[in-house]
Amino acid sequence: MGFPDRIERTIELTRPPAAVWAALTTAEGLGTWFGHKAVVDLRPGGTARVNWDSGDQAELTIERVEEPSVFGFTWHIYGLPEHDPRRTYVEFTLEPAGAGTRLTMVESGFAQLPGDEYRKAYDANTGGWTHELGELVEYLNAA
């Protein structure tokens, strides 16, 4: 493998794990910080659909639900046709950190892509997670 397969971010949050869990796994939470509207069927094999005001939407297939510490899903890879079956896996791990939470987000599966597709998806999601995790912090700080 000549390039990274994963994007990893760790952030320290001032809110307790239960509040962070709710932000990640509920329609209200996801529909506020990650999109503008969400529907969530929180169970392995369930789906979550997130919509943005731009008209974009994402469908997440929920893979792991280990409340209050691990939430994982697969989703469509940015830049690929809608019918393409390849997916990346996103996992959030929550750990208590004093009165707050240490959140680690890992998205993996980019190595399955050839060069041009890889660069487009990896770069878009690297920037996207920086933006979206910033919105998560704002959402939690406003609560």
Short mmCIF file of C-alpha atoms in Angstrom, two decimals:
data_model
loop_
_atom_site.label_atom_id
_atom_site.label_comp_id
_atom_site.label_asym_id
_atom_site.label_seq_id
_atom_site.Cartn_x
_atom_site.Cartn_y
_atom_site.Cartn_z
CA MET A 1 0.00 0.00 0.00
CA GLY A 2 1.56 3.26 -1.12
CA PHE A 3 -0.80 5.62 0.69
CA PRO A 4 -2.72 5.82 3.99
CA ASP A 5 -5.80 3.64 4.29
CA ARG A 6 -7.32 5.64 7.13
CA ILE A 7 -8.17 9.05 8.48
CA GLU A 8 -7.89 9.30 12.26
CA ARG A 9 -8.81 12.19 14.55
CA THR A 10 -8.87 12.36 18.34
CA ILE A 11 -10.53 15.26 20.12
CA GLU A 12 -11.11 16.11 23.76
CA LEU A 13 -14.68 17.14 24.53
CA THR A 14 -15.97 18.83 27.67
CA ARG A 15 -19.23 16.87 27.69
CA PRO A 16 -19.66 13.43 29.33
CA PRO A 17 -19.76 10.27 27.20
CA ALA A 18 -23.58 9.99 27.43
CA ALA A 19 -23.99 13.43 25.80
CA VAL A 20 -21.44 12.63 23.09
CA TRP A 21 -23.11 9.26 22.46
CA ALA A 22 -26.47 10.99 21.96
CA ALA A 23 -24.90 13.48 19.55
CA LEU A 24 -23.52 10.61 17.45
CA THR A 25 -26.41 8.18 17.51
CA THR A 26 -29.71 10.08 17.62
CA ALA A 27 -31.64 11.73 14.81
CA GLU A 28 -31.59 15.02 16.72
CA GLY A 29 -27.83 14.88 17.23
CA LEU A 30 -26.79 13.73 13.74
CA GLY A 31 -29.39 15.96 12.15
CA THR A 32 -27.94 19.02 13.86
CA TRP A 33 -24.14 18.76 13.72
CA PHE A 34 -23.58 16.31 10.85
CA GLY A 35 -26.43 17.33 8.59
CA HIS A 36 -29.68 19.24 8.73
CA LYS A 37 -32.05 16.29 9.17
CA ALA A 38 -31.52 12.65 10.08
CA VAL A 39 -33.42 9.42 10.60
CA VAL A 40 -31.70 6.73 12.65
CA ASP A 41 -32.47 3.03 13.18
CA LEU A 42 -29.84 2.42 15.87
CA ARG A 43 -28.99 -1.27 15.67
CA PRO A 44 -26.41 -3.36 13.83
CA GLY A 45 -27.79 -3.73 10.31
CA GLY A 46 -29.95 -0.64 10.74
CA THR A 47 -29.54 2.49 8.67
CA ALA A 48 -29.25 6.18 9.26
CA ARG A 49 -30.06 8.71 6.57
CA VAL A 50 -28.59 12.19 6.86
CA ASN A 51 -29.76 15.08 4.68
CA TRP A 52 -28.18 18.49 4.17
CA ASP A 53 -29.85 21.71 3.06
CA SER A 54 -27.76 21.49 -0.12
CA GLY A 55 -29.82 18.48 -1.18
CA ASP A 56 -26.96 16.05 -0.52
CA GLN A 57 -27.70 12.97 1.52
CA ALA A 58 -25.80 10.04 2.96
CA GLU A 59 -27.05 6.61 3.92
CA LEU A 60 -25.11 4.91 6.69
CA THR A 61 -25.32 1.19 7.38
CA ILE A 62 -24.84 0.74 11.10
CA GLU A 63 -22.29 -1.96 11.93
CA ARG A 64 -21.47 -1.53 15.65
CA VAL A 65 -23.51 -0.20 18.56
CA GLU A 66 -21.78 -0.67 21.90
CA GLU A 67 -23.32 2.03 24.07
CA PRO A 68 -21.71 4.21 25.33
CA SER A 69 -18.30 3.49 23.83
CA VAL A 70 -18.33 2.39 20.15
CA PHE A 71 -20.47 3.42 17.19
CA GLY A 72 -19.52 2.26 13.69
CA PHE A 73 -21.02 2.44 10.22
CA THR A 74 -20.18 1.97 6.56
CA TRP A 75 -21.06 4.47 3.88
CA HIS A 76 -20.67 5.32 0.21
CA ILE A 77 -17.26 6.55 -0.88
CA TYR A 78 -17.19 10.15 -2.06
CA GLY A 79 -16.65 10.50 -5.80
CA LEU A 80 -17.78 7.01 -6.76
CA PRO A 81 -21.01 6.34 -8.67
CA GLU A 82 -24.03 5.69 -6.44
CA HIS A 83 -24.29 2.06 -7.55
CA ASP A 84 -20.64 1.29 -6.65
CA PRO A 85 -20.65 -1.31 -3.83
CA ARG A 86 -17.37 -0.19 -2.21
CA ARG A 87 -17.69 1.47 1.19
CA THR A 88 -15.49 2.90 3.91
CA TYR A 89 -15.95 2.10 7.58
CA VAL A 90 -16.26 4.89 10.16
CA GLU A 91 -15.87 4.15 13.85
CA PHE A 92 -16.24 6.48 16.81
CA THR A 93 -14.71 5.39 20.11
CA LEU A 94 -15.62 7.27 23.29
CA GLU A 95 -13.54 7.16 26.46
CA PRO A 96 -14.19 9.06 29.69
CA ALA A 97 -11.56 11.76 30.19
CA GLY A 98 -12.04 13.50 33.52
CA ALA A 99 -15.47 15.14 33.37
CA GLY A 100 -15.42 14.99 29.58
CA THR A 101 -14.84 12.55 26.73
CA ARG A 102 -11.95 11.61 24.47
CA LEU A 103 -13.45 10.88 21.05
CA THR A 104 -11.49 9.03 18.40
CA MET A 105 -12.88 8.85 14.87
CA VAL A 106 -11.31 6.49 12.33
CA GLU A 107 -12.44 6.12 8.74
CA SER A 108 -10.77 3.24 6.92
CA GLY A 109 -11.01 1.45 3.60
CA PHE A 110 -9.46 3.96 1.21
CA ALA A 111 -6.72 1.56 0.04
CA GLN A 112 -9.28 -0.34 -2.05
CA LEU A 113 -9.32 2.58 -4.48
CA PRO A 114 -6.96 3.25 -7.40
CA GLY A 115 -4.91 6.48 -7.40
CA ASP A 116 -7.30 9.07 -8.82
CA GLU A 117 -10.36 7.78 -6.95
CA TYR A 118 -8.29 7.42 -3.79
CA ARG A 119 -6.97 10.98 -3.87
CA LYS A 120 -10.43 12.48 -4.50
CA ALA A 121 -12.13 10.51 -1.71
CA TYR A 122 -9.29 10.70 0.83
CA ASP A 123 -8.76 14.45 0.40
CA ALA A 124 -12.49 15.23 0.49
CA ASN A 125 -13.08 13.17 3.62
CA THR A 126 -9.96 14.47 5.38
CA GLY A 127 -11.25 18.01 4.97
CA GLY A 128 -14.81 16.92 5.64
CA TRP A 129 -13.98 15.33 9.01
CA THR A 130 -12.07 18.43 10.10
CA HIS A 131 -15.17 20.50 9.35
CA GLU A 132 -17.74 18.06 10.73
CA LEU A 133 -15.89 17.35 13.98
CA GLY A 134 -15.62 21.11 14.47
CA GLU A 135 -19.40 21.27 14.12
CA LEU A 136 -19.74 18.43 16.66
CA VAL A 137 -17.68 20.45 19.17
CA GLU A 138 -19.87 23.53 18.56
CA TYR A 139 -23.05 21.47 18.94
CA LEU A 140 -21.89 19.93 22.23
CA ASN A 141 -20.61 23.24 23.60
CA ALA A 142 -23.97 24.88 22.89
CA ALA A 143 -25.90 22.15 24.73
#
